[in-house]
mmCIF file of C-alpha atoms in Angstrom:
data_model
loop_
_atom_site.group_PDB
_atom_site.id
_atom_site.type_symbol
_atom_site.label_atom_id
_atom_site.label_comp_id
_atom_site.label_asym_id
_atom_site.label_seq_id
_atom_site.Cartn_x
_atom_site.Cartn_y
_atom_site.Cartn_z
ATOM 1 C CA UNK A 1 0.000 0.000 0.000
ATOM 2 C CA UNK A 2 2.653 2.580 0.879
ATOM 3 C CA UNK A 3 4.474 1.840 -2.810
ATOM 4 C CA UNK A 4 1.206 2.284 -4.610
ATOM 5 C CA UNK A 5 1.023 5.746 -2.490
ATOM 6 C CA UNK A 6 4.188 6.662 -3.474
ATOM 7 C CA UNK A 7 4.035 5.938 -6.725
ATOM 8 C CA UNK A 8 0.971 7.908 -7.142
ATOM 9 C CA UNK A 9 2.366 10.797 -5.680
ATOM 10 C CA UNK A 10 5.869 10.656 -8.199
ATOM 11 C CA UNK A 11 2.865 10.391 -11.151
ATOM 12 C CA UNK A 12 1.137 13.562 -10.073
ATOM 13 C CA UNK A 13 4.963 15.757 -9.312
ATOM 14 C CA UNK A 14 5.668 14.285 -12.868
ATOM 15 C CA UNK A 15 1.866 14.991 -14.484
ATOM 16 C CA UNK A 16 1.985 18.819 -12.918
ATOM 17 C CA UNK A 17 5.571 19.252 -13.925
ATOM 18 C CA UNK A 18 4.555 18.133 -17.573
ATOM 19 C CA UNK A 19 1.320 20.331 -17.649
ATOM 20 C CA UNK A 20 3.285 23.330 -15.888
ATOM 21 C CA UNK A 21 5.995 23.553 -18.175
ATOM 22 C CA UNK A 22 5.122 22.996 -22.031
ATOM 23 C CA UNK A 23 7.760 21.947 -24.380
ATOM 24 C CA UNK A 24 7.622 23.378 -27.794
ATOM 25 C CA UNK A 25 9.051 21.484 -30.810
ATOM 26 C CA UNK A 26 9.772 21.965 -33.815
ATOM 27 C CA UNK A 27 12.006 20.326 -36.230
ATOM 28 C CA UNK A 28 12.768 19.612 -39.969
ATOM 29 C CA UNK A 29 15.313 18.311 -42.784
ATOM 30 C CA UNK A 30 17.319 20.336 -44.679
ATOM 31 C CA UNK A 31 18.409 18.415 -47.934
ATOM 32 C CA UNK A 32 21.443 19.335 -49.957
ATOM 33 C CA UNK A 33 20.829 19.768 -53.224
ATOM 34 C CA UNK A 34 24.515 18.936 -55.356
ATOM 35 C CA UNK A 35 23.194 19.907 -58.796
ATOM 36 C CA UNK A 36 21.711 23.556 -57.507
ATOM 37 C CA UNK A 37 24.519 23.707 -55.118
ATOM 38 C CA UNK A 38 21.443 24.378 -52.366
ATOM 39 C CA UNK A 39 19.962 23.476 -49.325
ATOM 40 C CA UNK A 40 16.114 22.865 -49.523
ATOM 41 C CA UNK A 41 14.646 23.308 -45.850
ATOM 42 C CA UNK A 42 11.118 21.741 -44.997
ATOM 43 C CA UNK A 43 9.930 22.859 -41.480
ATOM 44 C CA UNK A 44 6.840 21.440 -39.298
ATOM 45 C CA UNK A 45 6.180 24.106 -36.499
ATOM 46 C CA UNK A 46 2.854 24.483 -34.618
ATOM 47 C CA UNK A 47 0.934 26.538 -36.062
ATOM 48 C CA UNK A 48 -0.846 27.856 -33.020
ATOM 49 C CA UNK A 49 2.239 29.226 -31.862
ATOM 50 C CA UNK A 50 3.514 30.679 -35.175
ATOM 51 C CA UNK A 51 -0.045 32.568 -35.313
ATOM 52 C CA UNK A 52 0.848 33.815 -31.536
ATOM 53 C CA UNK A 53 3.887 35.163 -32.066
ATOM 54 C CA UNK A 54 3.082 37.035 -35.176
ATOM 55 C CA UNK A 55 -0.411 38.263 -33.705
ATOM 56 C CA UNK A 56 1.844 40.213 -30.991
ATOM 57 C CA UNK A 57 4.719 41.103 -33.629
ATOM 58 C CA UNK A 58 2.088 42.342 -35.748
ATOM 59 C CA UNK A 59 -0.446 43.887 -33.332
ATOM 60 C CA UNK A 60 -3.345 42.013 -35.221
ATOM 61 C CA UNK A 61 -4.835 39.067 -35.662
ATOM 62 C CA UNK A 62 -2.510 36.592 -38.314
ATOM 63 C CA UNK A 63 -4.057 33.469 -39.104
ATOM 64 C CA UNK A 64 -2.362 30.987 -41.009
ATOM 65 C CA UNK A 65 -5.300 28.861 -43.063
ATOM 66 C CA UNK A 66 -3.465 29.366 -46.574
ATOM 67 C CA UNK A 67 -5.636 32.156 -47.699
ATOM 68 C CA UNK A 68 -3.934 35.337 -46.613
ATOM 69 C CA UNK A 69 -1.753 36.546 -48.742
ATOM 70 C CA UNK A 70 -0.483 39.136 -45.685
ATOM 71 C CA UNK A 71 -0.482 36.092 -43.314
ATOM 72 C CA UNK A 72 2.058 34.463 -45.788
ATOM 73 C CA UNK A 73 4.006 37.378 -45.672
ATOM 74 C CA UNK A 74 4.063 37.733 -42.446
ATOM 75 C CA UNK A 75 5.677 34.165 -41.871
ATOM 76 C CA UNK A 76 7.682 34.652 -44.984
ATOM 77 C CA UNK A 77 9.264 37.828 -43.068
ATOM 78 C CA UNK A 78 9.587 35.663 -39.563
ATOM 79 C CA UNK A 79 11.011 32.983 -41.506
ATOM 80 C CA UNK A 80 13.392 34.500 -43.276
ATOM 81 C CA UNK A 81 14.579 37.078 -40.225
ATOM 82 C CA UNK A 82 14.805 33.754 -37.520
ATOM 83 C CA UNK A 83 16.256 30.943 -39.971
ATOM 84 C CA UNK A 84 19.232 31.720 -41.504
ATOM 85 C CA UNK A 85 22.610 30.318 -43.162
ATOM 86 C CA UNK A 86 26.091 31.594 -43.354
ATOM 87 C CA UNK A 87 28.963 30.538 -45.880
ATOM 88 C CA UNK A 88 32.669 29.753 -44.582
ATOM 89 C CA UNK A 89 33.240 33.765 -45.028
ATOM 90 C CA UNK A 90 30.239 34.281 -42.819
ATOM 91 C CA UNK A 91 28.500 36.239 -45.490
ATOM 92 C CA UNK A 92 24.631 35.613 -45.239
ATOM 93 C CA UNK A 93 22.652 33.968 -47.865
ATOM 94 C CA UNK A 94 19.255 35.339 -48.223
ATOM 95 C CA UNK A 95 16.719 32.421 -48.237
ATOM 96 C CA UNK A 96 14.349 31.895 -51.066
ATOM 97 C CA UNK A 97 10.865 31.524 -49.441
ATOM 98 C CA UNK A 98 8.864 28.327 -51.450
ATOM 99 C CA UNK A 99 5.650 28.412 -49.306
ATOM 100 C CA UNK A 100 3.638 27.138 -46.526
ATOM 101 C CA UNK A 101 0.811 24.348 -46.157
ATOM 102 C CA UNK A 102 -1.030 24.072 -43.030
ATOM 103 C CA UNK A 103 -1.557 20.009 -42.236
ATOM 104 C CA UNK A 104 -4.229 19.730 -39.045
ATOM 105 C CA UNK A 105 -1.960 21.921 -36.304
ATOM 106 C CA UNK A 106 1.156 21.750 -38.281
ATOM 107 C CA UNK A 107 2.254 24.433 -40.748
ATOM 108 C CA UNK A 108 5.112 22.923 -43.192
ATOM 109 C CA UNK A 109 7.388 25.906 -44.212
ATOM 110 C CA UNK A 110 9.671 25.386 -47.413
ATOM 111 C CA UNK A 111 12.852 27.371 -47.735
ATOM 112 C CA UNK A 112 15.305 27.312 -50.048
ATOM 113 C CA UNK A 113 19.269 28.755 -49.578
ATOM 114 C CA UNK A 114 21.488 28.956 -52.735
ATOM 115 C CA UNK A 115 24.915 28.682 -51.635
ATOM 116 C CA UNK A 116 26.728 28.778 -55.221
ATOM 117 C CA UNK A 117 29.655 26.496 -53.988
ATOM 118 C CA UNK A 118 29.852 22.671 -54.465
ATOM 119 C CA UNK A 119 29.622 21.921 -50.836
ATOM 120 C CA UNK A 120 28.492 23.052 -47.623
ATOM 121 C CA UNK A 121 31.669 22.505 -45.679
ATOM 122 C CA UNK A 122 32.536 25.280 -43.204
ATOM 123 C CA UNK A 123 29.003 26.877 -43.795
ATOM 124 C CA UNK A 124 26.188 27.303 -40.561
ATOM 125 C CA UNK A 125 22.667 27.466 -39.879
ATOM 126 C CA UNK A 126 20.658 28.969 -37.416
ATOM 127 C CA UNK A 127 17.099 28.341 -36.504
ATOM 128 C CA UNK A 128 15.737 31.218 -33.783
ATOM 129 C CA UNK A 129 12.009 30.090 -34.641
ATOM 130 C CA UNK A 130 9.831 30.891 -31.481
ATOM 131 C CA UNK A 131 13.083 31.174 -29.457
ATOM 132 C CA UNK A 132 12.001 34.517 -28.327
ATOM 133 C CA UNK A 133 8.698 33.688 -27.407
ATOM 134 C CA UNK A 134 8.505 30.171 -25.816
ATOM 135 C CA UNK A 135 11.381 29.655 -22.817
ATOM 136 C CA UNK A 136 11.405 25.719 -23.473
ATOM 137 C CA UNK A 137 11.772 26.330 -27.480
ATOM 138 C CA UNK A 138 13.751 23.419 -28.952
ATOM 139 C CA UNK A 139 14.260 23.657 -33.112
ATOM 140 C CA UNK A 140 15.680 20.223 -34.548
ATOM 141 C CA UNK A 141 16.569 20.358 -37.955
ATOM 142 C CA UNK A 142 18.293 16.968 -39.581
ATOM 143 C CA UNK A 143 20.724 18.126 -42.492
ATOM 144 C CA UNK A 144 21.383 15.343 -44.950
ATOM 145 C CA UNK A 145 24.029 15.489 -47.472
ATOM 146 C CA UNK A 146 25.116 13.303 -50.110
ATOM 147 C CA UNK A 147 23.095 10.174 -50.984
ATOM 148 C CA UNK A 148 22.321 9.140 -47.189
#
């Protein structure tokens, strides 16, 4: 009796820790492209959260269903400012925005970055999306070159 009491209390520190606390994900694959000498970037954030942190940025309601052409912009102007890549010089390459698709909760952002060199060796990426907003933020992104 006293394990089964003990064990209940662990589940409910664990269950309020879990509730009290959210973890936001989001993560991706970035594919390098030999013959365009590119990276091709496919994102899956939340799109509740994307939609809250552009509401505040923008002081109005943004609503990402696919039919706003000021909503896309928006997230096209997020996008571009929070994920970005670097070359071994540390110049910046400027991303070329594909679109977005909204899948039940998840929005699927496509990027592209040109990088005009045969490989990405010494080159970085950063991915700040939702970093400001949400404290437990994590951003995966898998980067897969060559014919893995």
């Amino acid at each position: 009796m006293r394990i089964g009491g003990l064990s209940l209390i662990l589940y409910s520190i664990l269950f309020q820790s879990a509730i009290g606390h959210p973890h936001n994900v989001s993560s991706g694959t970035a594919q390098w492209i030999e013959d365009t000498q590119s990276l091709e970037v496919a994102l899956q954030v939340s799109v509740e959260d994307l939609e809250e942190v552009l509401t505040k940025q923008h002081k109005l309601e943004i609503l990402l269903d696919g039919k706003s052409a000021s909503a896309e912009k928006a997230l096209q102007a997020y996008v571009h400012t929070h994920l970005t890549a670097r070359r071994q010089d540390k110049t910046a390459i400027r991303s070329k925005w594909i679109g977005y698709e909204v899948e039940d909760a998840i929005a699927w952002i496509y990027v592209e970055f040109n990088f005009g060199r045969p490989s990405m060796k010494g080159c970085s990426m950063t991915n700040s999306l939702l970093i400001d907003a949400f404290e437990q933020q994590t951003n995966l992104l898998n980067v897969i070159c060559g014919k893995q």
